[in-house]
Coordinates of C-alpha atoms and ligand atoms in Angstrom, one line a residue:
M216 CA 23.8 -29.6 -0.7
A217 CA 21.4 -27.2 1.0
K218 CA 19.2 -25.3 -1.3
E219 CA 21.1 -22.3 -2.5
Q220 CA 19.7 -18.9 -2.5
G221 CA 20.6 -16.3 -5.1
F222 CA 19.6 -12.8 -5.9
F223 CA 16.3 -13.9 -7.5
S224 CA 15.0 -15.6 -4.5
V225 CA 15.8 -12.5 -2.5
V226 CA 13.8 -10.6 -5.0
K227 CA 11.0 -13.2 -4.8
R228 CA 10.9 -12.8 -1.0
V229 CA 10.7 -9.0 -1.3
A230 CA 8.1 -9.2 -4.1
A231 CA 5.9 -11.5 -2.1
L232 CA 6.0 -9.2 0.9
A233 CA 5.4 -6.1 -1.2
L234 CA 2.7 -7.8 -3.1
T235 CA 0.8 -8.7 0.0
V236 CA 1.1 -5.2 1.5
G237 CA 0.5 -3.7 -1.9
L238 CA -2.7 -5.7 -2.4
V239 CA -4.0 -4.6 1.0
A240 CA -2.9 -1.0 0.3
S241 CA -4.7 -0.9 -3.1
I242 CA -7.8 -2.7 -2.0
A243 CA -8.3 -0.8 1.2
P244 CA -8.7 2.6 -0.6
A245 CA -11.1 1.1 -3.1
L246 CA -13.2 -0.3 -0.2
I247 CA -13.0 3.0 1.6
S248 CA -14.0 4.9 -1.5
L249 CA -16.9 2.5 -2.0
Y250 CA -17.9 3.2 1.6
L251 CA -17.5 6.9 1.2
A252 CA -19.6 6.8 -2.1
N253 CA -22.4 5.1 -0.1
S254 CA -22.4 7.4 2.8
Q255 CA -22.0 10.4 0.6
S256 CA -25.0 9.4 -1.6
I257 CA -27.1 8.8 1.5
K258 CA -26.2 12.3 2.5
E259 CA -27.0 13.7 -0.9
E260 CA -30.2 11.8 -1.1
Q261 CA -31.4 13.1 2.3
H262 CA -30.5 16.6 1.2
Y263 CA -32.6 16.2 -2.0
A264 CA -35.5 15.0 0.2
E265 CA -35.1 18.0 2.4
V266 CA -35.1 20.3 -0.6
L267 CA -38.4 18.7 -1.8
A268 CA -40.0 18.8 1.6
T269 CA -39.0 22.4 2.0
E270 CA -40.7 23.3 -1.3
V271 CA -43.8 21.4 -0.2
L272 CA -43.8 23.2 3.1
R273 CA -43.2 26.6 1.4
R274 CA -46.3 26.0 -0.7
S275 CA -48.4 24.7 2.2
D276 CA -47.4 27.6 4.4
E277 CA -48.2 30.1 1.8
S278 CA -51.7 28.6 1.1
S279 CA -52.2 28.3 4.9
R280 CA -51.4 31.9 5.3
Q281 CA -53.9 32.9 2.6
I282 CA -56.5 30.5 4.0
I283 CA -56.1 32.0 7.5
A284 CA -56.1 35.6 6.2
A285 CA -59.1 34.9 4.0
I286 CA -61.1 33.2 6.8
D287 CA -60.1 36.0 9.2
T288 CA -61.5 38.6 6.8
L289 CA -64.6 36.5 6.2
Q290 CA -65.3 36.4 10.0
N291 CA -66.0 40.2 9.8
L292 CA -68.9 39.6 7.4
D293 CA -72.5 39.5 8.5
P294 CA -73.0 36.0 9.7
A295 CA -76.8 36.4 9.8
H296 CA -76.8 36.8 6.0
P297 CA -73.7 35.1 4.8
C298 CA -74.6 35.0 1.2
S299 CA -75.8 38.6 0.9
A300 CA -74.8 40.6 -2.2
V301 CA -72.4 42.6 -0.1
N302 CA -70.8 39.4 1.3
L303 CA -70.6 37.9 -2.2
K304 CA -68.8 41.0 -3.4
A305 CA -66.4 40.8 -0.5
M306 CA -65.8 37.1 -1.2
A307 CA -64.9 37.9 -4.8
D308 CA -62.5 40.5 -3.7
I309 CA -60.7 38.2 -1.3
D310 CA -60.6 35.5 -3.9
S311 CA -58.9 37.7 -6.5
A312 CA -56.4 38.9 -3.9
S313 CA -55.4 35.3 -2.9
P314 CA -53.7 33.5 -5.8
Y315 CA -53.4 30.2 -3.9
L316 CA -57.1 30.0 -3.1
Q317 CA -59.5 28.5 -5.6
T318 CA -62.4 30.3 -4.0
V319 CA -64.0 31.3 -0.7
G320 CA -67.6 30.7 0.4
H321 CA -70.0 29.8 3.2
V322 CA -70.9 26.3 4.4
R323 CA -73.9 25.4 6.3
N324 CA -74.8 21.9 7.4
N325 CA -72.1 20.4 5.2
Y326 CA -73.4 22.2 2.1
L327 CA -71.6 25.0 0.2
E328 CA -74.3 27.6 -0.1
C329 CA -72.4 30.3 -1.9
S330 CA -68.9 31.2 -3.0
A331 CA -67.0 33.9 -4.8
Y332 CA -68.6 32.6 -7.9
G333 CA -72.0 33.5 -6.5
L334 CA -75.0 31.7 -5.0
H335 CA -75.2 28.0 -5.5
G336 CA -78.9 27.5 -5.8
E337 CA -78.7 23.7 -5.5
R338 CA -76.1 24.0 -2.7
F339 CA -73.1 21.7 -3.1
P340 CA -72.7 18.9 -0.6
V341 CA -69.2 18.9 0.9
G342 CA -69.5 16.1 3.4
A343 CA -68.5 16.2 7.1
P344 CA -65.0 17.6 8.1
D345 CA -62.2 15.1 8.1
Y346 CA -60.9 16.7 11.2
I347 CA -61.1 19.8 13.3
S348 CA -57.9 21.4 14.6
G349 CA -57.5 22.8 18.1
N350 CA -58.0 26.4 17.0
G351 CA -61.4 25.6 15.4
Y352 CA -60.5 25.0 11.7
A353 CA -62.5 22.2 10.1
T354 CA -60.7 20.5 7.3
R355 CA -62.2 18.5 4.4
I356 CA -59.5 17.1 2.2
N357 CA -61.6 15.6 -0.6
V358 CA -64.4 17.9 -1.8
E359 CA -65.7 17.5 -5.4
L360 CA -66.8 20.9 -6.8
P361 CA -69.1 21.1 -8.4
P362 CA -70.5 17.6 -7.6
G363 CA -69.9 15.2 -10.5
S364 CA -67.3 17.4 -12.1
G365 CA -64.4 15.2 -11.2
H366 CA -62.5 18.1 -9.7
F367 CA -61.4 17.6 -6.1
Y368 CA -60.4 20.3 -3.6
A369 CA -59.4 20.7 0.0
M370 CA -61.5 23.0 2.2
S371 CA -60.8 24.8 5.4
E372 CA -63.7 26.2 7.3
K373 CA -64.3 28.3 10.5
G374 CA -67.5 29.7 11.7
G375 CA -69.2 28.7 8.4
F376 CA -66.8 30.6 6.2
A377 CA -64.5 28.4 4.1
A378 CA -61.5 28.7 1.8
V379 CA -61.0 26.2 -1.0
V380 CA -57.6 25.2 -2.4
H381 CA -56.6 22.9 -5.2
R382 CA -55.6 19.5 -3.9
G383 CA -52.3 19.4 -5.8
L384 CA -51.3 22.9 -4.8
S385 CA -48.6 22.0 -2.4
T386 CA -47.4 18.7 -3.9
E387 CA -47.2 19.5 -7.6
V388 CA -43.5 20.1 -7.3
F389 CA -41.3 19.0 -10.2
V390 CA -39.6 15.7 -9.4
D391 CA -37.5 13.4 -11.6
D392 CA -39.1 10.2 -10.3
P393 CA -42.8 9.8 -10.2
G394 CA -42.4 7.4 -7.3
I395 CA -41.4 10.2 -5.0
A396 CA -44.1 10.8 -2.3
L397 CA -44.8 14.3 -1.2
G398 CA -47.3 15.8 1.2
S399 CA -48.2 17.2 4.6
F400 CA -49.7 15.7 7.7
A401 CA -51.4 17.2 10.7
R402 CA -49.1 16.8 13.7
S403 CA -51.8 16.5 16.4
S404 CA -54.2 14.2 14.6
K405 CA -51.4 12.5 12.6
K406 CA -53.7 12.6 9.6
T407 CA -52.3 13.2 6.1
L408 CA -53.5 16.4 4.5
L409 CA -52.7 17.1 0.9
S410 CA -50.3 14.4 -0.3
R411 CA -49.4 12.2 -3.2
G412 CA -47.8 8.8 -3.0
P413 CA -47.5 6.4 -0.1
F414 CA -47.1 7.6 3.4
D415 CA -46.0 5.6 6.4
A416 CA -47.5 6.9 9.7
R417 CA -44.5 5.7 11.6
W418 CA -42.4 8.4 9.9
I419 CA -44.3 11.0 12.1
D420 CA -42.8 9.6 15.3
R421 CA -39.3 10.2 13.8
L422 CA -40.0 14.0 13.8
G423 CA -41.2 14.2 17.4
E424 CA -40.7 17.7 18.6
R425 CA -37.9 18.5 16.3
E426 CA -38.0 21.1 13.5
R427 CA -36.7 18.7 10.8
V428 CA -35.5 15.2 10.4
A429 CA -34.0 13.2 7.5
F430 CA -33.6 9.5 7.7
W431 CA -33.6 6.1 5.9
G432 CA -37.1 4.8 6.5
G433 CA -37.0 1.3 5.2
D434 CA -37.8 1.7 1.5
Y435 CA -37.6 5.4 1.4
T436 CA -35.2 8.3 2.1
V437 CA -37.4 10.6 4.1
A438 CA -37.2 14.2 5.1
I439 CA -39.8 15.9 7.3
I440 CA -40.0 19.6 8.2
R441 CA -42.3 21.2 10.7
S442 CA -44.4 24.2 9.7
T443 CA -44.1 27.4 11.8
V444 CA -47.5 28.5 10.4
G445 CA -49.8 25.7 11.4
D446 CA -50.1 22.4 13.1
Y447 CA -48.6 20.4 10.3
A448 CA -45.4 19.2 8.8
S449 CA -44.4 18.5 5.2
Y450 CA -42.4 15.6 4.0
A451 CA -40.7 14.1 0.9
A452 CA -40.0 10.4 0.6
I453 CA -37.7 9.2 -2.2
P454 CA -37.8 5.5 -3.1
A455 CA -34.8 3.2 -2.5
R456 CA -34.0 2.8 -6.2
Q457 CA -33.0 6.4 -6.4
L458 CA -30.5 5.9 -3.6
A459 CA -29.1 2.8 -5.3
L460 CA -28.8 4.8 -8.6
R461 CA -27.0 7.7 -6.9
Q462 CA -24.7 5.2 -5.1
Q463 CA -23.8 3.6 -8.4
Q464 CA -23.1 6.9 -10.1
L465 CA -21.0 8.1 -7.2
A466 CA -19.1 4.8 -6.9
L467 CA -18.3 4.9 -10.6
R468 CA -16.6 8.3 -10.0
M469 CA -15.0 7.6 -6.6
V470 CA -13.8 4.0 -6.8
P471 CA -11.4 4.6 -9.7
I472 CA -9.9 7.5 -7.7
G473 CA -9.7 5.2 -4.7
V474 CA -8.0 2.5 -6.8
L475 CA -5.6 5.1 -8.1
C476 CA -4.7 6.2 -4.6
G477 CA -4.3 2.6 -3.7
L478 CA -1.9 2.0 -6.5
V479 CA 0.1 5.1 -5.6
L480 CA 0.1 3.9 -1.9
A481 CA 1.1 0.4 -3.0
L482 CA 4.0 1.8 -5.1
I483 CA 5.2 3.8 -2.1
I484 CA 5.0 0.7 0.1
W485 CA 6.7 -1.4 -2.5
R486 CA 9.6 1.1 -2.6
L487 CA 9.8 1.1 1.2
A488 CA 9.7 -2.7 1.3
V489 CA 12.4 -2.9 -1.3
A490 CA 14.5 -0.4 0.6
Q491 CA 13.9 -2.1 3.9
S492 CA 14.8 -5.5 2.7
S493 CA 17.5 -4.2 0.5
M494 CA 20.6 -6.3 0.4
P495 CA 22.7 -4.0 2.6
N496 CA 19.9 -4.1 5.3
Q497 CA 19.8 -7.9 5.1
I498 CA 23.6 -8.1 5.4
R499 CA 23.5 -5.8 8.5
A500 CA 20.8 -8.1 10.0
A501 CA 22.8 -11.2 9.1
L502 CA 25.9 -9.7 10.9
R503 CA 23.7 -9.1 14.0
R504 CA 22.3 -12.6 13.9
N505 CA 25.6 -14.3 13.2
E506 CA 24.5 -15.9 10.0
F507 CA 28.0 -15.8 8.4
F508 CA 30.5 -18.6 8.8
L509 CA 33.5 -19.8 6.9
Q510 CA 34.4 -22.8 4.8
Y511 CA 37.9 -23.7 3.9
Q512 CA 39.3 -24.8 0.5
P513 CA 42.7 -26.6 0.8
L514 CA 45.7 -25.3 -1.0
V515 CA 47.7 -28.2 -2.4
E516 CA 51.4 -28.4 -3.1
L517 CA 51.4 -29.8 -6.7
Q518 CA 54.7 -31.8 -6.4
S519 CA 53.8 -33.5 -3.1
G520 CA 50.1 -33.4 -3.0
R521 CA 50.3 -32.1 0.6
W522 CA 47.8 -29.6 1.9
V523 CA 49.8 -26.5 3.0
G524 CA 47.1 -24.0 3.5
A525 CA 43.4 -23.2 3.0
E526 CA 41.4 -20.3 1.6
A527 CA 38.7 -19.0 3.9
L528 CA 35.5 -18.6 1.9
I529 CA 32.6 -16.8 3.5
R530 CA 29.2 -18.4 3.7
W531 CA 25.8 -17.0 4.5
R532 CA 23.0 -19.3 5.6
R533 CA 19.8 -17.5 6.6
S534 CA 17.7 -18.5 9.6
D535 CA 15.3 -20.3 7.2
G536 CA 18.1 -22.4 5.9
E537 CA 18.5 -20.7 2.6
W538 CA 22.1 -20.0 1.3
V539 CA 23.0 -16.7 -0.2
R540 CA 26.0 -16.9 -2.6
P541 CA 29.0 -14.7 -2.0
D542 CA 28.8 -13.5 -5.6
V543 CA 25.5 -12.0 -4.6
F544 CA 26.3 -10.2 -1.4
I545 CA 30.0 -9.5 -1.6
P546 CA 29.6 -7.0 -4.5
V547 CA 26.8 -5.3 -2.7
A548 CA 28.9 -5.1 0.5
E549 CA 31.8 -3.7 -1.5
E550 CA 29.6 -0.8 -2.7
S551 CA 29.3 0.4 0.9
D552 CA 31.6 0.2 3.9
L553 CA 29.8 -3.0 5.0
I554 CA 32.6 -5.0 3.4
L555 CA 34.9 -3.7 6.2
R556 CA 32.5 -5.2 8.8
L557 CA 32.4 -8.4 6.8
T558 CA 36.2 -8.7 6.6
E559 CA 36.4 -7.9 10.3
R560 CA 34.0 -10.8 10.9
V561 CA 35.9 -13.1 8.6
L562 CA 39.1 -12.4 10.5
Q563 CA 37.4 -13.1 13.9
L564 CA 35.8 -16.3 12.5
A565 CA 39.1 -17.5 10.9
G566 CA 41.0 -16.8 14.1
N567 CA 38.6 -19.0 16.1
D568 CA 38.3 -21.7 13.5
M569 CA 42.0 -22.0 12.8
K570 CA 43.4 -21.9 16.3
P571 CA 43.4 -25.7 16.7
V572 CA 44.7 -26.2 13.2
F573 CA 47.7 -23.9 13.7
A574 CA 48.3 -25.6 17.1
R575 CA 48.8 -28.9 15.4
Y576 CA 50.2 -27.7 12.0
P577 CA 52.2 -24.5 12.8
E578 CA 53.3 -24.1 9.2
F579 CA 49.8 -24.2 7.8
H580 CA 48.3 -21.0 6.5
V581 CA 44.9 -19.5 6.0
A582 CA 44.2 -17.2 3.0
I583 CA 41.8 -14.2 3.7
N584 CA 40.1 -12.5 0.8
V585 CA 40.1 -8.7 1.1
S586 CA 38.5 -6.1 -1.1
A587 CA 39.9 -2.8 -2.5
K588 CA 38.1 -0.9 0.3
D589 CA 39.9 -3.1 2.9
I590 CA 43.2 -2.4 1.3
E591 CA 42.5 1.4 1.5
S592 CA 41.0 1.2 5.0
P593 CA 43.2 2.0 8.0
Q594 CA 41.2 -0.8 9.9
L595 CA 42.8 -3.7 8.2
L596 CA 46.2 -3.7 9.9
P597 CA 44.8 -3.2 13.5
A598 CA 42.2 -6.0 12.9
L599 CA 45.0 -8.3 11.8
G600 CA 47.0 -7.2 14.8
N601 CA 44.2 -8.3 17.1
L602 CA 44.1 -11.7 15.6
L603 CA 47.8 -12.1 16.1
Q604 CA 47.7 -10.8 19.7
D605 CA 45.0 -13.3 20.6
G606 CA 47.6 -15.9 19.9
A607 CA 45.3 -17.5 17.4
A608 CA 47.9 -17.2 14.6
E609 CA 51.4 -16.3 13.8
P610 CA 52.0 -13.8 11.0
H611 CA 53.3 -16.5 8.7
N612 CA 50.0 -18.3 9.1
I613 CA 48.2 -15.6 7.2
V614 CA 48.0 -14.9 3.5
I615 CA 46.0 -11.8 2.4
E616 CA 44.4 -12.3 -1.0
A617 CA 43.7 -9.0 -2.9
T618 CA 42.6 -8.6 -6.5
E619 CA 44.3 -6.3 -8.9
R620 CA 41.4 -3.8 -8.3
G621 CA 42.7 -3.5 -4.7
F622 CA 45.9 -2.2 -6.1
L623 CA 44.5 0.6 -8.2
D624 CA 45.9 3.3 -6.1
A625 CA 49.5 2.2 -6.3
E626 CA 50.8 4.4 -3.5
V627 CA 48.3 3.2 -0.9
A628 CA 48.7 -0.4 -2.1
R629 CA 52.4 -0.2 -1.8
S630 CA 52.4 1.1 1.7
R631 CA 49.8 -1.5 2.8
V632 CA 51.5 -4.4 1.2
T633 CA 54.8 -3.3 2.5
A634 CA 53.3 -3.1 6.0
L635 CA 51.6 -6.5 5.8
R636 CA 54.8 -8.1 4.7
A637 CA 56.8 -6.3 7.3
M638 CA 54.4 -7.9 9.9
G639 CA 55.4 -11.2 8.5
C640 CA 52.1 -11.9 6.6
K641 CA 52.1 -13.1 3.0
V642 CA 50.2 -11.3 0.2
A643 CA 48.7 -12.9 -2.9
I644 CA 47.3 -11.3 -6.0
D645 CA 43.9 -12.9 -6.6
D646 CA 42.3 -13.5 -10.0
F647 CA 45.5 -12.6 -11.6
G648 CA 45.2 -11.7 -15.3
T649 CA 41.5 -10.8 -15.2
G650 CA 41.9 -7.3 -13.7
Y651 CA 43.0 -4.1 -15.1
S652 CA 46.3 -5.6 -16.2
S653 CA 48.1 -2.6 -14.9
L654 CA 51.1 -4.6 -14.0
A655 CA 53.0 -1.5 -13.2
Y656 CA 52.5 -2.2 -9.5
L657 CA 54.5 -5.4 -9.8
E658 CA 57.6 -3.3 -10.4
K659 CA 56.8 -0.9 -7.5
F660 CA 56.5 -3.5 -4.8
A661 CA 56.7 -7.2 -4.2
V662 CA 54.0 -9.8 -3.3
D663 CA 54.4 -13.4 -2.5
Y664 CA 51.9 -15.3 -4.7
L665 CA 50.1 -14.9 -8.0
K666 CA 46.8 -16.7 -8.1
I667 CA 46.1 -17.7 -11.7
D668 CA 42.4 -17.2 -12.3
K669 CA 40.1 -20.2 -12.9
S670 CA 39.1 -18.8 -16.3
F671 CA 42.7 -19.4 -17.6
V672 CA 43.0 -22.8 -15.9
D673 CA 39.7 -23.7 -17.7
T674 CA 41.4 -23.1 -21.1
L675 CA 44.2 -25.5 -20.5
G676 CA 44.1 -28.4 -23.1
T677 CA 41.6 -26.4 -25.3
D678 CA 42.2 -24.4 -28.5
A679 CA 40.9 -21.2 -26.9
P680 CA 43.2 -18.3 -27.9
T681 CA 43.6 -17.4 -24.2
S682 CA 45.1 -20.8 -23.5
Q683 CA 48.4 -19.2 -24.3
V684 CA 47.9 -16.6 -21.6
V685 CA 48.7 -19.2 -18.9
R686 CA 52.1 -19.8 -20.4
H687 CA 52.8 -16.0 -20.3
I688 CA 51.6 -15.6 -16.8
I689 CA 53.7 -18.5 -15.7
E690 CA 56.8 -17.1 -17.4
M691 CA 56.3 -13.7 -15.9
A692 CA 55.8 -15.0 -12.4
K693 CA 58.9 -17.1 -12.7
S694 CA 61.0 -14.1 -13.9
L695 CA 59.7 -12.1 -10.9
N696 CA 60.3 -15.0 -8.6
Y697 CA 56.6 -15.2 -7.4
L698 CA 55.1 -18.4 -6.2
M699 CA 52.0 -19.4 -8.2
I700 CA 48.7 -20.8 -7.2
A701 CA 46.3 -22.1 -9.8
E702 CA 42.6 -21.7 -9.0
G703 CA 39.7 -23.9 -10.0
V704 CA 41.6 -27.0 -11.0
E705 CA 39.1 -29.6 -11.9
T706 CA 40.9 -32.2 -14.0
G707 CA 44.0 -34.4 -13.7
E708 CA 45.2 -33.0 -17.1
Q709 CA 45.1 -29.4 -15.8
A710 CA 47.0 -30.5 -12.7
S711 CA 49.7 -32.3 -14.8
F712 CA 50.1 -29.3 -17.1
L713 CA 50.5 -26.9 -14.2
R714 CA 52.9 -29.2 -12.4
A715 CA 55.0 -29.7 -15.5
H716 CA 55.2 -26.0 -16.0
G717 CA 56.5 -25.3 -12.6
V718 CA 53.3 -24.0 -10.9
Q719 CA 53.8 -24.8 -7.2
Y720 CA 50.3 -24.8 -5.8
A721 CA 46.7 -25.4 -6.8
Q722 CA 43.2 -25.2 -5.5
G723 CA 40.2 -26.9 -7.0
W724 CA 37.5 -29.5 -6.9
L725 CA 40.0 -32.0 -8.2
F726 CA 41.6 -31.9 -4.7
A727 CA 38.8 -30.7 -2.4
K728 CA 35.8 -28.6 -2.3
P729 CA 35.4 -25.9 0.4
M730 CA 34.7 -27.6 3.7
A731 CA 33.9 -27.0 7.4
V732 CA 37.0 -26.5 9.6
S733 CA 36.2 -29.7 11.4
D734 CA 36.5 -31.6 8.1
L735 CA 39.7 -29.8 7.3
L736 CA 41.2 -30.8 10.6
N737 CA 40.2 -34.4 10.1
Q738 CA 41.6 -34.7 6.6
L739 CA 44.8 -32.9 7.5
A740 CA 45.7 -35.9 9.5
T741 CA 46.5 -37.7 6.2
K742 CA 47.0 -34.8 3.8
A743 CA 49.3 -32.4 5.8
Ligands
C2E235 P1 37.5 -16.4 -5.3 O1 38.3 -15.7 -4.3 O2 38.1 -16.5 -6.7 O3 37.3 -17.8 -4.7 C1 37.3 -19.0 -5.4 C2 35.9 -19.4 -5.7 O4 36.0 -20.5 -6.6 C3 35.1 -19.9 -4.6 O5 33.7 -19.6 -4.8 C4 35.3 -21.4 -4.6 O6 34.3 -22.1 -4.0 C5 35.3 -21.6 -6.1 N1 36.0 -22.8 -6.5 C6 37.1 -23.3 -6.0 N2 37.5 -24.4 -6.7 C7 36.7 -24.6 -7.7 C8 36.6 -25.5 -8.8 O7 37.3 -26.4 -8.9 N3 35.5 -25.4 -9.7 C9 34.7 -24.3 -9.5 N4 33.7 -24.2 -10.4 N5 34.7 -23.4 -8.5 C10 35.7 -23.5 -7.6 P2 32.9 -18.9 -3.8 O8 33.1 -19.5 -2.4 O9 31.5 -18.9 -4.3 O10 33.4 -17.4 -3.7 C11 33.2 -16.6 -4.8 C12 33.9 -15.3 -4.6 O11 33.4 -14.6 -3.5 C13 35.4 -15.5 -4.3 O12 36.1 -15.8 -5.4 C14 35.7 -14.2 -3.6 O13 35.9 -13.2 -4.6 C15 34.5 -13.9 -2.9 N6 34.6 -14.2 -1.5 C16 34.4 -15.4 -0.9 N7 34.7 -15.3 0.4 C17 35.0 -14.0 0.6 C18 35.5 -13.3 1.8 O14 35.6 -13.8 2.9 N8 35.8 -12.0 1.6 C19 35.7 -11.4 0.4 N9 36.1 -10.1 0.3 N10 35.4 -12.0 -0.7 C20 35.0 -13.4 -0.6
CA236 CA1 40.3 -15.7 -3.4
CA237 CA1 39.4 -16.3 -8.3

């Protein structure tokens, strides 16, 4: 027996598909959010570096302006007597008007002779300039004033007049990580001016002629902004650990959102997958791919043991070899109009299969199962008509099996059954006794057979209270003159009982299981 497939393996198949897609759908947004968290934190980190560099530049520019203004004013003083009382008074005035400047003074031969503080009798050595810019400003970036005091300053000088600023002036910006490097560098000489923390000379090239840049410079997130006041640019460099920290924090916020989005997406995909691979869709596909075929279970005349007919039972074998049971797909098909297409297919298949059988055994019949929808549908009679016109069968070769449910609308049922019998076909009530027991229709119109349901046959020879029902059904059928067919006969005792009580026909594993039409034809040679 081929492996049989039920509802649960259909579910498994769908679940596997949806799970795969769902996993991808839920992981992808998580990865995307991780990626976004990373690129977003790089952006934010570069922005922070720019904010810091802007502040350093603002302070540098302001002190540059004050230095330039002070030195410009100092140029007007008498250069012959730079440290005269008048000049010293002027220096003191400039100094108090320039909050960024520590002091202003005069330098000769690398010595500070006097300043806004007065004459320096001993003259303070300031060393040679670190560099001299194109427009004649000499810059010393590390001058200790007074010597031995441990206080270091930067000094700009032109024509002997100098302005002194505190070394930390432009870089003492509040930062939350002491590892952050801040400072300025001269663009033409590429020398660092006031700065704190490490500086990589290669960063300068990244700026080029641009006004500002922000980039990932190896171990630092760097921002550089060019001054519009002087020949320098200010920078801020934030160590890598800050970026990692920011990425972590952002990921902690964004990844859960990504995962949530992923789950929602997975749910949607799951729903779509379930809908797509829903049973109705699978049945449609199976119809297209011709995956349905019929098996035939012989109907045995109990007195003689002869096979007088066979019930066509639909089978569905999927392309991968799995079988889907009719109990699984027939009820689904009955919920939609798909059952009409299935019945149509069954009629076609039965017509083809049975043609050689009827050719050899003209009295043999095939029983076709129809649903309530088929009974109500105007398609049933034309479809049967086609079968008969093909010459595949004569009307008496066909038995229509309908359950009591098919007769719920007594008026429609009456007209259909009447029409079927008028054509010469036979009608059987399937699963008799299990249905709605509205036996009223039995008075309104006649059928040919009652099929006693397997559940009653099963009770024969047991003490089950329902075992009496079979006797009643038999009595009733006899009084109405109906032929009886017992379903699901599995034991010789059941067969003997039924035979003894006048049941004419039986079906069941005791005699034969459903089989392919070729087997039926072979066995009919001895059984017909
Ligand atoms: P059903 O019309 O009552 O068909 C009889 C069922 O009992 C068949 O199951 C048959 O294989 C099984 N059977 C027959 N003898 C024995 C037996 O001795 N012991 C046991 N345990 N079972 C036996 P199957 O083929 O699985 O069909 C199940 C149901 O599916 C059918 O019940 C019928 O309601 C429906 N069905 C099958 N083919 C068609 C079809 O072509 N059209 C429609 N509308 N329904 C169909
Ligand atoms: Ca049946
Ligand atoms: Ca049945």
